[in-house]
Coordinates of C-alpha atoms in Angstrom, one line a residue:
M169 CA -70.8 -102.4 3.4
N170 CA -74.6 -101.8 4.8
I171 CA -75.6 -98.6 6.9
T172 CA -76.5 -100.8 9.6
K173 CA -72.9 -102.4 9.6
S174 CA -71.7 -99.0 10.2
L175 CA -73.4 -97.6 12.5
V176 CA -73.3 -101.2 14.7
I177 CA -69.7 -100.1 14.1
L178 CA -70.2 -96.5 14.9
V179 CA -71.9 -97.2 18.1
V180 CA -69.1 -99.5 19.4
V181 CA -65.7 -97.4 18.1
S182 CA -67.7 -94.2 20.0
F183 CA -68.1 -96.9 22.9
F184 CA -64.5 -97.7 23.5
S185 CA -63.0 -93.9 23.1
C186 CA -64.9 -92.7 25.9
V187 CA -64.4 -95.0 28.4
T188 CA -60.4 -94.8 27.0
P189 CA -58.3 -92.8 29.3
R190 CA -56.8 -90.7 27.9
G191 CA -54.1 -87.6 29.4
T192 CA -51.4 -84.9 27.1
F193 CA -47.8 -85.8 27.4
Y194 CA -45.4 -84.0 26.0
K195 CA -44.0 -84.2 22.6
G196 CA -41.6 -87.5 22.2
F197 CA -42.8 -88.5 26.6
D198 CA -42.9 -92.0 27.2
P199 CA -44.0 -93.3 30.3
Q200 CA -43.2 -96.3 29.7
K201 CA -39.6 -94.9 31.1
I202 CA -41.4 -94.1 34.0
T203 CA -39.5 -96.1 37.1
I204 CA -39.4 -94.4 40.1
I205 CA -42.3 -91.6 40.7
S206 CA -43.3 -89.6 44.2
V207 CA -46.9 -87.9 44.7
G208 CA -46.9 -84.7 45.9
E209 CA -49.3 -82.5 46.8
F210 CA -53.3 -82.9 45.9
K211 CA -54.9 -80.0 46.4
P212 CA -58.6 -80.4 48.7
Y213 CA -61.8 -78.9 47.8
G214 CA -62.6 -76.4 48.9
N215 CA -63.8 -76.9 53.4
Y216 CA -62.9 -81.1 52.3
I217 CA -60.1 -80.8 53.4
S218 CA -58.8 -84.4 53.8
S219 CA -59.8 -84.8 50.0
G220 CA -56.6 -83.9 49.1
E221 CA -55.1 -86.4 50.8
L222 CA -57.5 -89.1 50.0
V223 CA -56.7 -88.5 46.5
K224 CA -53.0 -88.7 47.0
N225 CA -53.0 -92.8 49.2
L226 CA -56.2 -93.0 45.7
M227 CA -53.3 -93.0 44.0
I228 CA -50.4 -94.2 45.5
E229 CA -52.9 -97.7 45.5
H230 CA -53.1 -97.5 42.2
L231 CA -49.9 -97.0 41.6
L232 CA -48.3 -99.6 43.8
K233 CA -51.6 -101.9 42.3
R234 CA -49.3 -101.6 38.9
G235 CA -46.0 -102.4 39.8
Y236 CA -44.2 -99.0 40.3
I237 CA -42.1 -98.7 42.8
V238 CA -43.6 -95.4 44.6
K239 CA -41.4 -92.9 47.2
E240 CA -41.5 -89.8 48.9
E241 CA -41.0 -86.2 46.7
N242 CA -37.7 -85.9 49.2
S243 CA -35.9 -89.1 48.5
A244 CA -32.5 -89.0 45.5
D245 CA -33.4 -91.1 43.3
V246 CA -37.2 -90.3 42.2
E247 CA -37.4 -89.5 37.9
Y248 CA -41.0 -87.9 38.2
V249 CA -43.4 -86.5 40.6
L250 CA -47.4 -86.7 40.4
T251 CA -49.4 -83.8 41.7
G252 CA -52.8 -82.1 41.2
S253 CA -55.4 -80.8 42.8
V254 CA -59.0 -82.1 43.4
T255 CA -61.7 -80.1 41.4
R256 CA -64.7 -81.2 42.5
F257 CA -65.2 -83.0 46.0
L258 CA -69.7 -83.3 46.6
P259 CA -69.7 -86.8 49.1
E260 CA -73.5 -87.9 49.1
K261 CA -76.2 -86.9 51.2
K262 CA -79.7 -88.9 52.8
Y263 CA -82.1 -86.6 52.8
L264 CA -85.7 -87.6 55.8
V265 CA -88.9 -86.9 53.8
Y266 CA -91.9 -87.0 56.5
T267 CA -94.7 -87.1 53.7
G268 CA -97.8 -87.1 56.5
T269 CA -100.8 -88.4 56.4
E270 CA -104.4 -87.9 54.3
K271 CA -104.9 -84.1 55.4
Q272 CA -101.7 -82.8 56.3
Q273 CA -98.9 -80.7 54.5
V274 CA -96.1 -81.6 53.1
M275 CA -93.4 -81.3 56.1
I276 CA -89.4 -82.1 54.4
G277 CA -86.5 -82.2 57.1
G278 CA -84.2 -79.8 56.3
P279 CA -83.8 -77.7 52.7
L280 CA -84.2 -79.7 49.9
T281 CA -82.2 -78.1 46.7
E282 CA -82.4 -80.2 43.0
I283 CA -78.2 -81.0 42.5
S284 CA -77.5 -80.8 38.4
G285 CA -76.3 -83.4 37.9
S286 CA -76.6 -86.1 40.7
Y287 CA -78.3 -88.9 39.9
V288 CA -81.4 -88.9 43.2
Y289 CA -82.6 -92.0 44.8
N290 CA -86.1 -93.0 47.1
I291 CA -84.2 -95.5 48.9
G292 CA -87.2 -96.3 50.8
S293 CA -89.7 -95.6 54.0
A294 CA -87.4 -94.6 57.2
F295 CA -88.0 -97.4 60.0
G296 CA -90.1 -96.7 62.0
I297 CA -91.3 -92.8 61.2
P298 CA -94.6 -94.1 59.0
D299 CA -95.2 -91.8 56.5
S300 CA -92.1 -91.1 55.8
Q301 CA -89.5 -91.1 52.4
V302 CA -85.9 -91.8 52.4
V303 CA -83.5 -90.2 49.5
A304 CA -80.1 -89.6 48.5
T305 CA -78.1 -88.1 46.0
N306 CA -74.6 -89.6 44.2
S307 CA -71.4 -87.9 45.4
T308 CA -69.0 -86.7 42.9
V309 CA -65.1 -86.2 42.6
G310 CA -63.1 -84.8 40.2
V311 CA -59.6 -84.8 40.0
S312 CA -56.3 -82.5 37.5
A313 CA -53.9 -83.5 37.9
R314 CA -49.9 -83.1 36.2
L315 CA -46.4 -85.9 35.9
V316 CA -43.4 -83.1 36.5
E317 CA -40.0 -84.3 35.9
K318 CA -38.2 -84.1 38.6
K319 CA -34.5 -82.7 37.1
T320 CA -35.5 -80.7 34.4
G321 CA -39.1 -79.2 35.8
N322 CA -41.1 -79.5 33.2
V323 CA -44.8 -80.9 33.2
V324 CA -44.2 -84.7 30.7
W325 CA -48.4 -86.2 31.3
T326 CA -51.9 -83.8 32.3
S327 CA -55.2 -85.2 32.8
S328 CA -58.7 -84.5 34.3
F329 CA -61.5 -87.0 35.8
V330 CA -64.5 -86.8 36.5
Y331 CA -67.0 -89.4 38.7
E332 CA -70.2 -89.8 40.2
A333 CA -71.0 -92.5 42.2
L334 CA -73.5 -94.1 45.3
T335 CA -69.7 -92.9 47.4
V336 CA -67.5 -90.5 47.6
E337 CA -65.0 -93.2 48.4
T338 CA -66.0 -95.0 45.0
A339 CA -66.2 -91.6 42.9
A340 CA -62.4 -90.7 44.3
D341 CA -61.8 -94.0 43.4
V342 CA -62.5 -94.7 40.0
V343 CA -60.9 -91.5 39.1
A344 CA -57.6 -91.8 40.4
N345 CA -58.0 -95.7 38.7
Y346 CA -58.6 -93.9 35.2
L347 CA -55.8 -90.8 35.1
I348 CA -53.3 -93.5 36.6
T349 CA -54.2 -95.7 33.6
S350 CA -54.0 -93.0 31.5
L351 CA -50.9 -91.7 32.6
T352 CA -49.6 -95.0 32.9
G353 CA -51.6 -97.1 29.7
K354 CA -51.7 -99.9 32.1
K355 CA -54.8 -100.7 33.5
G356 CA -56.2 -101.9 36.9
K357 CA -55.7 -105.2 38.8

């Protein structure tokens, strides 16, 4: 096999190994035996109290899309409980930057701070304000999750994922989809 062909295969394998959802399963646990599941608490991130509920609702949505029966945790026939915590929840931000005219100093409306690991976009000029720009940053959402067998209390699966997107809703949805795919082995519809 020539070197070019070997490199192409290596790049393709590396790419697909990076996007395949992964999680850690308890030895011998078969995720295909999950039929009835509950989604418990997802602890919120910092002062973003609604972040836990947002992630919980998205987890329920992605389980339902894959055909699972989702019930409240106190239901007698619940076999597994999915819980976790929101490890990052940084909504997108927009800033108005006024650059002034030739001899004026640059003025910035509000403090601008570099956000490591986030993309920053220049959206364009602000309507009705000459010599200005609107700058926006991506949002970032991270979630750590685990599946507990209700009758034994054993943790049978765990995984975590962080994603950056234009809006916090999109980032949270991608994270929930990734984690549910990792757990069930079934891709979302």
